[in-house]
Amino acid sequence: MITGKVSAFWFGTTPRVLVCDPDMMKKILSNKFGHFQNPPFNPHINQASIT
């Protein structure tokens, strides 16, 4: 994986994007126009954090 302000990697068969630029993060997290989606909920993650 090559790292920088924006990097991409694979999580199994799903591509993921890693953003380390604060200004770009603000734009993504504001999500005013619905261009960015949250990843689907994984109930196994919630269960793992409880135990």
Coordinates of C-alpha atoms in Angstrom, one line a residue:
M1 CA 0.0 0.0 0.0
I2 CA 1.4 3.4 -1.0
T3 CA 0.5 6.1 1.6
G4 CA -0.1 9.8 1.1
K5 CA -2.8 12.3 1.8
V6 CA -5.3 10.0 -0.1
S7 CA -4.7 6.2 -0.4
A8 CA -6.8 3.3 -1.6
F9 CA -6.7 -0.3 -0.4
W10 CA -8.8 -3.4 -0.6
F11 CA -10.8 -4.8 2.4
G12 CA -11.5 -8.3 1.2
T13 CA -13.3 -7.7 -2.1
T14 CA -14.3 -4.1 -1.2
P15 CA -12.2 -1.1 -2.2
R16 CA -11.7 1.5 0.5
V17 CA -10.2 5.0 0.5
L18 CA -8.1 6.4 3.3
V19 CA -8.1 10.2 3.5
C20 CA -5.5 12.0 5.7
D21 CA -6.1 15.6 4.4
P22 CA -8.1 17.5 7.1
D23 CA -9.8 19.9 4.5
M24 CA -10.8 17.0 2.3
M25 CA -12.2 15.1 5.4
K26 CA -14.4 18.1 6.3
K27 CA -15.8 18.1 2.7
I28 CA -16.5 14.4 2.8
L29 CA -18.0 14.4 6.3
S30 CA -20.3 17.3 5.6
N31 CA -21.8 15.2 2.8
K32 CA -24.3 17.9 1.8
F33 CA -25.1 16.4 -1.6
G34 CA -25.1 12.7 -0.7
H35 CA -22.1 11.8 -2.8
F36 CA -20.4 9.8 -0.1
Q37 CA -22.0 6.7 1.6
N38 CA -21.3 5.2 5.0
P39 CA -20.2 1.6 4.8
P40 CA -22.9 -0.9 5.5
F41 CA -23.5 -1.9 9.1
N42 CA -21.7 -5.0 10.2
P43 CA -23.3 -6.6 13.3
H44 CA -20.2 -8.6 14.0
I45 CA -18.2 -5.4 14.7
N46 CA -20.7 -4.3 17.3
Q47 CA -20.7 -7.7 18.9
A48 CA -16.9 -7.8 19.0
S49 CA -16.7 -4.4 20.7
I50 CA -19.0 -5.5 23.5
T51 CA -17.0 -8.6 24.5

